Structures are given as C-alpha cells and as structure tokens.
Amino acid sequence: MRRLLGSVRARATLGATLVVAVALVAAGAAVLLSLRSNLIGEAGTQAERSARAVAAELAAGTPYHKLSGLDGDDGPVQVVDEDKRLVAVSEDLERISGTDTGQVKPQPAASPTGDDDDSDDAGEALEPGEISGETVFSNGSATIDGEAEDYRFAAVEVETHDRGHLTVYAGSPLAAEHGAVRTALTVMLIGFPLLLAVVAAVTWLVTRRALRPVEGIRREMAAITHSEDLARRVPEPDTHDEIARLASTTNETLAALETSVERQRRFVADASHELRSPIASLRTQLEVAAAHPELLDLDGAVADTVRLQRLAADLLLLARLDAGERPSDAKIDLAGIAREEAEGRTGVTVDAEPAEVAGSRGQLGRVLANLLDNAQRHARSAVTVTVRCEGDRAVVGVADDGDGVPEDDRERIFERFVRLDAARSRDDGGAGLGLAIARDVAVRHGGTLTAGRGPAGGALFELRLPLA
C-alpha cells in the first residue's frame, strides 16, 4: 500500500476521490431524507383531507352507510366511537394496522345511557357538530381487496349531535414515496460509482499533466548530479505557476552554485600560484645557503617568510568567511579602532567622531588595516581617515592623494587575487586579497564597502555599517 501511494499523483487522486465520495454520500442521504419527508408529508396531507371530509359529513349528521369516504377509492377509512369500537369502515378492508383498532368490521354500539359527559374524556372538549383542529399522524398498513400497501394515517376527532365523540382514521398510500425513494437510491448506487470513477480519472490525468514538468526537472537534476556539469539548467515550463517558479528558482540556485564552485576553483588555483612564489624563493635561498653559507640572503628569506605567513593568514580568514563564520555582537567604537590602526603610520591623519557598531573587533580592525595599507601603497604623501554617523549608519572613509582607481576597475579590485597594473610587483602589490577580505568582512557585518574618488583626486574607500 505504501508503495502504491508513493507518488503525489496517487495520493492526490485518492484524496480527491475520498472527498467527493464523502460529499456524495452526505448529499445523497440528505436528498433521500428530504424526498422521503416531503412525500410522506404529501401523503399525510391527503389522508388529513379525506379524514376531515368524513368528519364533516359525520358532524352534519350523515348516517354511516351514506358516508362518501367509505367507498375505498381514496384509501382505508375507519370511524371509531369513544369506547374504541369500530362503527364504520371502508369497503373491502380486510386487514389494517397503525390505527387505534385493528378491527375491519363495524361493532354494534352500546345502548345509550343518557349520560354523554364521558365523551370529553376521549379527546379535547368539542361542541356538538365541531371538528377538532388537531390531527394525529401515524404509519401503518392495510389490505384492501387482497392488495396490501403501506399507508400514512390521519386521525381527526369530531363531536356529533346524536352519536357522541367519534374519531375518523383515513389513510393515504405510501407507494409513491417508496417508489420515488427506491428510484433515487438506484440512481445514486449506479451514478455515484461512475461519478467517482470520472473524478478519479480526471484527477489522475490533470495531476499527471501538472507534475510532468516536475519529472523533467528531476531528470535534469539527476543528470546534472551525475555529470557534475553545473552549466546545465533545468527546463522552465511556460505556465507561470508554482512549478515554473520552482524551475526558475532551481536554475538560480544552480547558477549561484556554479558561480561559487568556479570561484572556489579560481581561488584554489590563485592561492596555489601565490603560495608557489614565496615557497620557491625561500627554498632557493635555503638551498644556496646550504651550499654556500656566505651567500645567505637572510633579509630576503625573512621577507619571504613574512609574506608567506601573511598570505596563509589571509587564506585562513577567507576560508572562515566562506564557511559562514558569523561575527560577534560586541559593541565596538569605530573611532577608537581608526586611531589604533593609524597610530605609528606616516602621513595618516584621523578625523573621527564616536560611532558604535556591533561585530568582531579583530575583523573590523583588519578591514581598516587593509584599507590603510592599500591607501599608503598608492598615496603620494597623505592619507585621511574620517569616521562619522549618517542616519542609522556609521561611515568610515579612507582617502589618499594618489592617482585613484579607474571607474571601470572600482568593482574589480574587490575580487580575490586582483591587482591593478600599477601594483603587480611582489614587493608593493601584495597578493591581491586585502580589499577582497575587507569587503567580505563588511558584508558579514551587514554593511557595504565601495570605492570612489576622494577630495584630493585619489581613491576614497567608504565602509558603511549599521549603528549598534
């Protein structure tokens, strides 16, 4: 069963069929009950009319043998006195049930005693010649001229002038009610299964058509996983529905994944290339020193070691940022960090007002250090650091008086291992990771880092972070 219902299409079909089945059963039961109630009500109305017609004749003093309702054409009729004796009955009545008396032959009435006060005990107090306004209904059966049927009986009381308190029972056949209910039930028993089959088939076909693009997406994703070709994309149906949006989102995810993987591959390749140079240089110097100790370039070896150490630290920080490391929520004064990083640097001036942000002191200090290193590398003589508040943001600006950054390169310089032509030398240009690290840290702290033109014509880097 679990395997049979293992698909969305099967579950949707079963669910829709069950819901429709429950609705049909409830509606069918309501229709049958309403139909039966209406038909029984009509039969009761007919029986009441017959009973009141006979009661009217009795109130008018019509003898029993001249009552028009006793011909049996409209149904069985019984007239019962206050002592429950049958005093009049319709023709050819052979058997009856559902009335106060099962007798089918009139019984002789008792001799009058001259005391008619007991007639009030048989029902409501009526004046001679008055017919009761109340009608009592019951169900029963009767056999007339050999034919047995079910009837709806109506009982009406009447007070006569000379025969005391009488009760008239008249019946109306329920054959029409039984026939209509049976016919409706037969139609439902035949039609409901056919309707359920149609609902199931339509649901199955519609669901299959609706889910066909999903199967196409699944197959393509399986092929992408098997081939490891992230350049492929899943088909997007032209339906503008949830499945089309799912396919679009899947393609956006694949594009982001492809970009991330390509970035990682490029990062690994660039890191390998950058690590190879200082390692090769350091190895060469050590091998030369091993063969000729007097030729050891100690300062160069130390410089290569320091460069290698810095590169390793940068790569480790980038790896932590790529892994989603979240900064702490400690409150930090950017003005204090700016003064600390500018201390001891030649040509750097600081104009800072207090601005508290939440984040990692070490990472934000690294951002300012990288920006100052970059500014001093390109400045002619002066670097200016400003810290101010703009609305709900703290703004840190680092400007130099150098040649500035060409407008076309103002985004490219934030890519990893990117160095402009003027800064590609090993001694001056670094590994091209400083600005990439600075922007990644800014984004992790909910801020931005942009490059522009400074007041002195050089580069201006602005770090914007939300205030704590």
Short mmCIF file of C-alpha atoms in Angstrom, two decimals:
data_model
loop_
_atom_site.label_atom_id
_atom_site.label_comp_id
_atom_site.label_asym_id
_atom_site.label_seq_id
_atom_site.Cartn_x
_atom_site.Cartn_y
_atom_site.Cartn_z
CA MET A 1 0.00 0.00 0.00
CA ARG A 2 2.81 2.40 0.85
CA ARG A 3 4.45 1.71 -2.48
CA LEU A 4 1.12 2.15 -4.28
CA LEU A 5 0.64 5.55 -2.63
CA GLY A 6 4.27 6.52 -3.04
CA SER A 7 3.55 9.19 -5.66
CA VAL A 8 1.94 12.58 -5.30
CA ARG A 9 -0.35 11.74 -8.21
CA ALA A 10 -1.73 8.62 -6.47
CA ARG A 11 -2.24 10.44 -3.18
CA ALA A 12 -3.92 13.39 -4.88
CA THR A 13 -6.24 11.07 -6.81
CA LEU A 14 -7.14 9.08 -3.70
CA GLY A 15 -7.67 12.21 -1.65
CA ALA A 16 -9.91 13.87 -4.26
CA THR A 17 -11.93 10.68 -4.73
CA LEU A 18 -12.44 10.22 -0.98
CA VAL A 19 -13.52 13.84 -0.54
CA VAL A 20 -16.01 13.61 -3.42
CA ALA A 21 -17.26 10.24 -2.13
CA VAL A 22 -17.94 11.65 1.33
CA ALA A 23 -19.66 14.68 -0.19
CA LEU A 24 -21.79 12.49 -2.47
CA VAL A 25 -22.83 10.18 0.37
CA ALA A 26 -23.77 13.13 2.56
CA ALA A 27 -25.63 14.86 -0.25
CA GLY A 28 -27.36 11.61 -1.28
CA ALA A 29 -28.50 10.91 2.26
CA ALA A 30 -29.83 14.45 2.59
CA VAL A 31 -31.68 14.17 -0.73
CA LEU A 32 -33.24 10.81 0.21
CA LEU A 33 -34.32 12.05 3.64
CA SER A 34 -35.75 15.25 2.18
CA LEU A 35 -37.55 13.36 -0.60
CA ARG A 36 -38.99 10.83 1.84
CA SER A 37 -40.06 13.58 4.25
CA ASN A 38 -41.77 15.59 1.50
CA LEU A 39 -43.60 12.59 0.06
CA ILE A 40 -44.71 11.40 3.50
CA GLY A 41 -45.89 14.95 4.20
CA GLU A 42 -47.92 14.97 0.98
CA ALA A 43 -49.45 11.58 1.85
CA GLY A 44 -50.31 12.86 5.32
CA THR A 45 -51.96 15.95 3.80
CA GLN A 46 -54.04 13.76 1.50
CA ALA A 47 -55.03 11.50 4.40
CA GLU A 48 -55.98 14.51 6.52
CA ARG A 49 -58.22 15.88 3.75
CA SER A 50 -60.01 12.53 3.49
CA ALA A 51 -60.42 12.28 7.27
CA ARG A 52 -61.80 15.81 7.59
CA ALA A 53 -64.21 15.26 4.70
CA VAL A 54 -65.67 12.22 6.52
CA ALA A 55 -65.65 14.11 9.83
CA ALA A 56 -67.59 16.95 8.19
CA GLU A 57 -70.27 14.53 7.00
CA LEU A 58 -70.50 12.99 10.49
CA ALA A 59 -70.82 16.45 12.07
CA ALA A 60 -73.63 17.15 9.64
CA GLY A 61 -75.48 14.01 10.85
CA THR A 62 -74.88 11.82 7.76
CA PRO A 63 -75.65 8.16 8.52
CA TYR A 64 -72.72 5.74 8.49
CA HIS A 65 -73.87 3.84 5.42
CA LYS A 66 -74.15 7.06 3.40
CA LEU A 67 -70.65 8.37 4.14
CA SER A 68 -68.93 9.14 0.79
CA GLY A 69 -65.44 8.27 2.04
CA LEU A 70 -66.24 4.62 2.71
CA ASP A 71 -66.10 3.53 -0.92
CA GLY A 72 -62.36 2.69 -0.51
CA ASP A 73 -61.30 4.59 -3.65
CA ASP A 74 -59.09 7.07 -1.75
CA GLY A 75 -57.81 4.64 0.87
CA PRO A 76 -58.99 2.89 4.01
CA VAL A 77 -61.29 4.77 6.39
CA GLN A 78 -62.34 3.84 9.92
CA VAL A 79 -64.78 5.56 12.28
CA VAL A 80 -64.28 4.74 15.96
CA ASP A 81 -66.50 5.82 18.82
CA GLU A 82 -65.38 6.98 22.24
CA ASP A 83 -65.27 3.37 23.50
CA LYS A 84 -62.78 2.38 20.76
CA ARG A 85 -65.46 0.40 18.89
CA LEU A 86 -65.38 0.41 15.11
CA VAL A 87 -68.69 1.86 13.94
CA ALA A 88 -67.96 2.41 10.25
CA VAL A 89 -65.29 1.15 7.84
CA SER A 90 -64.50 1.48 4.14
CA GLU A 91 -65.50 -1.26 1.71
CA ASP A 92 -63.30 -4.35 1.07
CA LEU A 93 -60.95 -3.60 4.01
CA GLU A 94 -59.51 -6.94 5.05
CA ARG A 95 -56.64 -6.07 7.39
CA ILE A 96 -55.26 -2.91 8.94
CA SER A 97 -52.50 -1.78 11.36
CA GLY A 98 -51.29 1.55 12.60
CA THR A 99 -54.63 2.82 13.98
CA ASP A 100 -56.11 2.51 17.45
CA THR A 101 -58.08 -0.53 16.37
CA GLY A 102 -57.22 -3.36 14.07
CA GLN A 103 -60.90 -4.23 13.50
CA VAL A 104 -62.22 -4.33 9.97
CA LYS A 105 -65.92 -4.99 10.76
CA PRO A 106 -68.24 -2.48 12.41
CA GLN A 107 -69.20 -3.30 16.01
CA PRO A 108 -72.68 -2.69 17.46
CA ALA A 109 -72.85 0.44 19.56
CA ALA A 110 -73.80 0.24 23.24
CA SER A 111 -77.26 1.34 24.35
CA PRO A 112 -77.45 4.99 25.12
CA THR A 113 -77.31 5.68 28.84
CA GLY A 114 -78.40 9.26 28.62
CA ASP A 115 -75.06 10.32 30.09
CA ASP A 116 -72.83 11.86 27.43
CA ASP A 117 -70.49 13.64 29.80
CA ASP A 118 -67.81 10.95 29.33
CA SER A 119 -67.32 12.00 25.71
CA ASP A 120 -64.97 14.74 26.88
CA ASP A 121 -62.51 12.11 28.08
CA ALA A 122 -61.90 10.85 24.54
CA GLY A 123 -60.10 13.98 23.43
CA GLU A 124 -60.30 17.73 23.53
CA ALA A 125 -63.60 19.31 24.63
CA LEU A 126 -65.69 19.87 21.50
CA GLU A 127 -69.15 21.28 20.96
CA PRO A 128 -71.71 19.14 19.07
CA GLY A 129 -71.08 19.45 15.35
CA GLU A 130 -67.47 20.69 15.90
CA ILE A 131 -64.39 19.09 14.32
CA SER A 132 -61.04 19.09 16.15
CA GLY A 133 -58.31 21.31 14.75
CA GLU A 134 -55.61 18.82 15.69
CA THR A 135 -54.57 15.89 13.52
CA VAL A 136 -52.61 12.88 14.71
CA PHE A 137 -50.48 11.07 12.10
CA SER A 138 -49.18 7.50 12.10
CA ASN A 139 -47.80 4.93 9.68
CA GLY A 140 -49.28 1.51 9.11
CA SER A 141 -50.50 -0.93 6.50
CA ALA A 142 -53.84 -2.12 5.15
CA THR A 143 -55.09 -4.86 2.88
CA ILE A 144 -57.93 -3.81 0.58
CA ASP A 145 -59.45 -6.32 -1.80
CA GLY A 146 -56.41 -8.58 -1.44
CA GLU A 147 -53.81 -5.88 -2.08
CA ALA A 148 -51.58 -4.92 0.86
CA GLU A 149 -49.92 -1.50 0.97
CA ASP A 150 -48.28 0.87 3.41
CA TYR A 151 -50.31 3.92 4.37
CA ARG A 152 -49.99 7.24 6.12
CA PHE A 153 -52.95 7.57 8.52
CA ALA A 154 -54.50 10.79 9.79
CA ALA A 155 -56.79 10.77 12.85
CA VAL A 156 -59.35 13.58 13.26
CA GLU A 157 -61.86 13.86 16.16
CA VAL A 158 -65.43 15.11 15.73
CA GLU A 159 -68.31 15.72 18.18
CA THR A 160 -71.70 14.70 16.72
CA HIS A 161 -75.17 15.65 17.88
CA ASP A 162 -76.55 12.16 18.32
CA ARG A 163 -73.61 9.71 18.21
CA GLY A 164 -71.23 11.29 20.70
CA HIS A 165 -67.47 11.68 20.27
CA LEU A 166 -66.05 9.94 17.16
CA THR A 167 -62.57 9.57 15.69
CA VAL A 168 -62.04 9.28 11.93
CA TYR A 169 -58.99 7.44 10.58
CA ALA A 170 -58.18 7.91 6.90
CA GLY A 171 -55.14 6.56 5.07
CA SER A 172 -53.21 7.65 2.02
CA PRO A 173 -50.93 5.15 0.23
CA LEU A 174 -47.13 5.47 0.56
CA ALA A 175 -46.43 3.58 -2.65
CA ALA A 176 -45.34 6.79 -4.43
CA GLU A 177 -42.94 7.59 -1.59
CA HIS A 178 -41.44 4.08 -1.61
CA GLY A 179 -41.14 4.10 -5.39
CA ALA A 180 -39.51 7.53 -5.55
CA VAL A 181 -37.03 6.69 -2.78
CA ARG A 182 -36.13 3.35 -4.42
CA THR A 183 -35.68 5.03 -7.79
CA ALA A 184 -33.49 7.77 -6.32
CA LEU A 185 -31.45 5.21 -4.39
CA THR A 186 -30.97 3.10 -7.52
CA VAL A 187 -29.84 6.14 -9.50
CA MET A 188 -27.38 7.03 -6.74
CA LEU A 189 -26.00 3.50 -6.47
CA ILE A 190 -25.37 3.46 -10.20
CA GLY A 191 -24.39 7.09 -10.73
CA PHE A 192 -22.16 7.68 -7.72
CA PRO A 193 -19.56 5.00 -8.61
CA LEU A 194 -19.49 6.27 -12.20
CA LEU A 195 -19.04 9.84 -10.97
CA LEU A 196 -16.27 8.75 -8.59
CA ALA A 197 -14.55 6.92 -11.45
CA VAL A 198 -14.73 10.08 -13.57
CA VAL A 199 -13.36 12.20 -10.70
CA ALA A 200 -10.51 9.74 -10.12
CA ALA A 201 -9.64 9.58 -13.85
CA VAL A 202 -9.75 13.37 -14.29
CA THR A 203 -7.69 13.95 -11.15
CA TRP A 204 -5.14 11.36 -12.27
CA LEU A 205 -4.80 12.91 -15.73
CA VAL A 206 -4.73 16.52 -14.51
CA THR A 207 -2.19 15.70 -11.80
CA ARG A 208 -0.01 13.82 -14.27
CA ARG A 209 -0.09 16.75 -16.66
CA ALA A 210 0.63 19.21 -13.84
CA LEU A 211 3.52 17.15 -12.47
CA ARG A 212 5.08 16.32 -15.83
CA PRO A 213 7.41 19.37 -15.64
CA VAL A 214 8.47 18.27 -12.14
CA GLU A 215 9.60 14.94 -13.53
CA GLY A 216 11.54 16.80 -16.23
CA ILE A 217 13.20 18.92 -13.54
CA ARG A 218 14.04 15.79 -11.54
CA ARG A 219 15.58 14.01 -14.53
CA GLU A 220 17.68 17.04 -15.44
CA MET A 221 18.85 17.47 -11.84
CA ALA A 222 19.81 13.79 -11.76
CA ALA A 223 21.74 14.24 -15.00
CA ILE A 224 23.48 17.34 -13.63
CA THR A 225 24.43 15.47 -10.45
CA HIS A 226 25.75 12.53 -12.47
CA SER A 227 27.70 14.65 -14.95
CA GLU A 228 28.81 17.33 -12.43
CA ASP A 229 28.16 19.88 -15.19
CA LEU A 230 26.81 22.88 -13.31
CA ALA A 231 26.44 24.86 -16.53
CA ARG A 232 23.31 22.86 -17.41
CA ARG A 233 19.88 24.17 -16.43
CA VAL A 234 16.52 22.53 -15.80
CA PRO A 235 13.65 23.21 -18.25
CA GLU A 236 11.33 26.05 -17.27
CA PRO A 237 7.69 25.43 -18.31
CA ASP A 238 5.82 28.37 -19.80
CA THR A 239 2.93 28.03 -17.33
CA HIS A 240 3.63 30.92 -14.91
CA ASP A 241 2.60 28.77 -11.96
CA GLU A 242 4.29 27.33 -8.86
CA ILE A 243 6.17 24.70 -10.89
CA ALA A 244 7.52 27.34 -13.26
CA ARG A 245 8.69 29.37 -10.25
CA LEU A 246 10.26 26.22 -8.80
CA ALA A 247 12.19 25.64 -12.03
CA SER A 248 13.29 29.30 -12.12
CA THR A 249 14.46 29.15 -8.50
CA THR A 250 16.27 25.87 -9.20
CA ASN A 251 18.11 27.47 -12.11
CA GLU A 252 19.02 30.45 -9.94
CA THR A 253 20.37 28.04 -7.32
CA LEU A 254 22.37 26.19 -9.98
CA ALA A 255 23.76 29.48 -11.26
CA ALA A 256 24.77 30.53 -7.74
CA LEU A 257 26.28 27.10 -7.14
CA GLU A 258 28.17 27.25 -10.42
CA THR A 259 29.50 30.71 -9.52
CA SER A 260 30.51 29.52 -6.07
CA VAL A 261 32.26 26.41 -7.38
CA GLU A 262 34.00 28.40 -10.10
CA ARG A 263 35.05 30.95 -7.51
CA GLN A 264 36.42 28.20 -5.29
CA ARG A 265 38.33 26.64 -8.17
CA ARG A 266 39.78 30.02 -9.15
CA PHE A 267 40.58 30.70 -5.51
CA VAL A 268 42.43 27.40 -5.15
CA ALA A 269 44.32 27.99 -8.40
CA ASP A 270 45.28 31.56 -7.47
CA ALA A 271 46.21 30.54 -3.93
CA SER A 272 48.43 27.78 -5.27
CA HIS A 273 50.10 30.22 -7.62
CA GLU A 274 50.62 32.84 -4.92
CA LEU A 275 51.97 30.28 -2.46
CA ARG A 276 54.34 28.80 -5.03
CA SER A 277 56.35 32.01 -5.49
CA PRO A 278 57.43 32.69 -1.84
CA ILE A 279 57.91 28.99 -1.16
CA ALA A 280 60.09 28.59 -4.26
CA SER A 281 62.05 31.72 -3.43
CA LEU A 282 62.56 30.66 0.18
CA ARG A 283 63.62 27.17 -0.88
CA THR A 284 66.11 28.54 -3.40
CA GLN A 285 67.67 30.81 -0.78
CA LEU A 286 67.90 27.97 1.73
CA GLU A 287 69.46 25.62 -0.83
CA VAL A 288 72.00 28.27 -1.81
CA ALA A 289 72.74 28.93 1.86
CA ALA A 290 73.19 25.21 2.46
CA ALA A 291 75.78 25.01 -0.32
CA HIS A 292 77.34 28.43 0.21
CA PRO A 293 76.58 29.81 3.66
CA GLU A 294 78.38 33.03 2.86
CA LEU A 295 75.75 33.80 0.15
CA LEU A 296 72.74 33.55 2.51
CA ASP A 297 70.29 36.44 1.94
CA LEU A 298 68.87 36.49 5.45
CA ASP A 299 66.74 39.62 4.92
CA GLY A 300 65.18 38.17 1.78
CA ALA A 301 64.42 34.88 3.50
CA VAL A 302 62.76 36.69 6.38
CA ALA A 303 60.75 38.83 3.95
CA ASP A 304 59.57 35.76 2.04
CA THR A 305 58.68 34.04 5.30
CA VAL A 306 56.68 37.06 6.48
CA ARG A 307 54.92 37.29 3.13
CA LEU A 308 54.11 33.58 3.29
CA GLN A 309 52.81 33.97 6.84
CA ARG A 310 50.56 36.88 5.84
CA LEU A 311 49.28 35.03 2.81
CA ALA A 312 48.45 31.98 4.92
CA ALA A 313 46.62 34.17 7.44
CA ASP A 314 44.63 35.84 4.64
CA LEU A 315 43.70 32.50 3.13
CA LEU A 316 42.62 31.17 6.52
CA LEU A 317 40.43 34.23 7.15
CA LEU A 318 38.83 33.92 3.70
CA ALA A 319 38.14 30.24 4.36
CA ARG A 320 36.41 31.11 7.64
CA LEU A 321 34.34 33.80 5.93
CA ASP A 322 33.36 31.43 3.12
CA ALA A 323 32.32 28.87 5.74
CA GLY A 324 29.78 31.36 7.09
CA GLU A 325 31.53 32.45 10.28
CA ARG A 326 29.29 34.99 11.99
CA PRO A 327 30.76 37.98 13.80
CA SER A 328 30.13 38.52 17.48
CA ASP A 329 27.60 41.05 18.81
CA ALA A 330 30.07 43.07 20.87
CA LYS A 331 29.81 46.88 20.68
CA ILE A 332 32.83 48.49 19.07
CA ASP A 333 33.81 52.16 18.68
CA LEU A 334 34.99 52.64 15.11
CA ALA A 335 36.69 55.90 16.05
CA GLY A 336 38.88 54.07 18.56
CA ILE A 337 39.79 51.36 16.03
CA ALA A 338 40.62 54.00 13.42
CA ARG A 339 43.00 55.78 15.81
CA GLU A 340 44.64 52.49 16.85
CA GLU A 341 45.26 51.41 13.25
CA ALA A 342 46.52 54.85 12.20
CA GLU A 343 48.93 55.10 15.11
CA GLY A 344 52.53 54.83 14.00
CA ARG A 345 51.73 55.24 10.29
CA THR A 346 53.44 58.11 8.46
CA GLY A 347 51.25 60.70 6.74
CA VAL A 348 47.93 59.42 8.14
CA THR A 349 45.50 61.86 9.79
CA VAL A 350 42.31 60.87 11.61
CA ASP A 351 39.14 62.92 11.97
CA ALA A 352 36.71 60.71 13.88
CA GLU A 353 33.57 61.10 15.93
CA PRO A 354 32.24 58.30 18.19
CA ALA A 355 30.32 55.64 16.27
CA GLU A 356 29.43 52.32 17.87
CA VAL A 357 28.68 49.23 15.80
CA ALA A 358 28.15 45.56 16.66
CA GLY A 359 30.61 42.99 15.41
CA SER A 360 34.07 41.50 15.68
CA ARG A 361 36.77 43.92 16.79
CA GLY A 362 39.51 41.84 15.22
CA GLN A 363 37.78 41.58 11.82
CA LEU A 364 36.84 45.27 11.67
CA GLY A 365 40.38 46.20 12.70
CA ARG A 366 41.60 44.01 9.84
CA VAL A 367 39.35 45.93 7.42
CA LEU A 368 40.80 49.31 8.47
CA ALA A 369 44.33 47.95 8.40
CA ASN A 370 43.86 46.63 4.86
CA LEU A 371 42.34 49.92 3.71
CA LEU A 372 45.20 51.91 5.26
CA ASP A 373 47.81 49.56 3.74
CA ASN A 374 46.22 50.00 0.34
CA ALA A 375 45.96 53.78 0.72
CA GLN A 376 49.59 54.19 1.85
CA ARG A 377 50.74 51.99 -1.03
CA HIS A 378 49.14 54.36 -3.56
CA ALA A 379 49.29 57.75 -1.80
CA ARG A 380 51.83 60.42 -2.76
CA SER A 381 52.07 61.95 0.69
CA ALA A 382 48.87 61.93 2.75
CA VAL A 383 46.10 59.58 3.83
CA THR A 384 42.96 60.81 5.62
CA VAL A 385 40.67 58.68 7.78
CA THR A 386 37.22 60.01 8.73
CA VAL A 387 34.54 58.46 10.96
CA ARG A 388 31.03 59.95 11.09
CA CYS A 389 27.38 58.97 11.55
CA GLU A 390 24.80 59.30 8.79
CA GLY A 391 21.30 58.36 9.93
CA ASP A 392 21.42 54.81 11.25
CA ARG A 393 24.82 54.11 9.64
CA ALA A 394 28.40 54.63 10.66
CA VAL A 395 30.61 55.73 7.77
CA VAL A 396 34.38 55.24 7.71
CA GLY A 397 36.23 56.93 4.85
CA VAL A 398 39.86 56.25 3.88
CA ALA A 399 41.13 58.68 1.21
CA ASP A 400 44.56 59.16 -0.34
CA ASP A 401 46.10 61.72 -2.70
CA GLY A 402 47.32 59.20 -5.25
CA ASP A 403 46.18 58.54 -8.80
CA GLY A 404 42.90 56.99 -7.71
CA VAL A 405 41.11 53.92 -9.08
CA PRO A 406 39.80 53.97 -12.66
CA GLU A 407 36.00 53.89 -12.71
CA ASP A 408 35.94 50.62 -14.68
CA ASP A 409 38.04 48.90 -12.02
CA ARG A 410 36.19 50.10 -8.91
CA GLU A 411 34.36 46.79 -8.56
CA ARG A 412 37.02 44.52 -9.98
CA ILE A 413 39.55 45.47 -7.31
CA PHE A 414 37.38 43.74 -4.70
CA GLU A 415 37.81 40.38 -6.43
CA ARG A 416 40.30 37.96 -4.94
CA PHE A 417 43.89 37.97 -6.26
CA VAL A 418 43.15 41.00 -8.47
CA ARG A 419 45.95 43.57 -8.67
CA LEU A 420 45.95 46.56 -10.98
CA ASP A 421 48.94 47.03 -13.27
CA ALA A 422 50.47 49.70 -11.06
CA ALA A 423 50.58 47.35 -8.11
CA ARG A 424 51.52 43.97 -9.51
CA SER A 425 55.05 43.80 -8.15
CA ARG A 426 55.63 41.31 -5.37
CA ASP A 427 57.06 43.94 -3.07
CA ASP A 428 54.36 46.61 -3.49
CA GLY A 429 51.25 44.85 -4.68
CA GLY A 430 50.74 42.09 -2.16
CA ALA A 431 48.66 39.04 -3.05
CA GLY A 432 45.53 40.98 -4.03
CA LEU A 433 43.49 39.73 -1.07
CA GLY A 434 43.31 42.78 1.19
CA LEU A 435 40.35 44.52 -0.44
CA ALA A 436 38.53 41.21 -1.03
CA ILE A 437 38.83 40.40 2.67
CA ALA A 438 37.70 43.92 3.63
CA ARG A 439 34.52 43.70 1.53
CA ASP A 440 33.68 40.15 2.75
CA VAL A 441 34.01 41.30 6.37
CA ALA A 442 31.85 44.37 5.67
CA VAL A 443 29.11 42.21 4.13
CA ARG A 444 29.26 39.79 7.09
CA HIS A 445 28.63 42.75 9.39
CA GLY A 446 25.60 43.88 7.40
CA GLY A 447 27.41 46.74 5.68
CA THR A 448 28.99 47.78 2.40
CA LEU A 449 32.41 48.76 1.12
CA THR A 450 32.71 50.88 -2.03
CA ALA A 451 35.45 52.65 -3.94
CA GLY A 452 35.19 56.15 -5.37
CA ARG A 453 37.08 59.37 -5.95
CA GLY A 454 38.49 61.26 -2.97
CA PRO A 455 38.62 65.02 -2.34
CA ALA A 456 42.31 65.11 -3.25
CA GLY A 457 41.76 63.24 -6.51
CA GLY A 458 42.93 59.90 -5.19
CA ALA A 459 40.94 56.86 -4.13
CA LEU A 460 38.22 57.02 -1.48
CA PHE A 461 37.03 53.81 0.20
CA GLU A 462 33.84 54.12 2.27
CA LEU A 463 32.82 51.49 4.80
CA ARG A 464 29.19 51.75 5.92
CA LEU A 465 27.96 49.71 8.88
CA PRO A 466 24.67 49.77 10.84
CA LEU A 467 24.95 51.55 14.18
CA ALA A 468 24.58 49.42 17.29
#
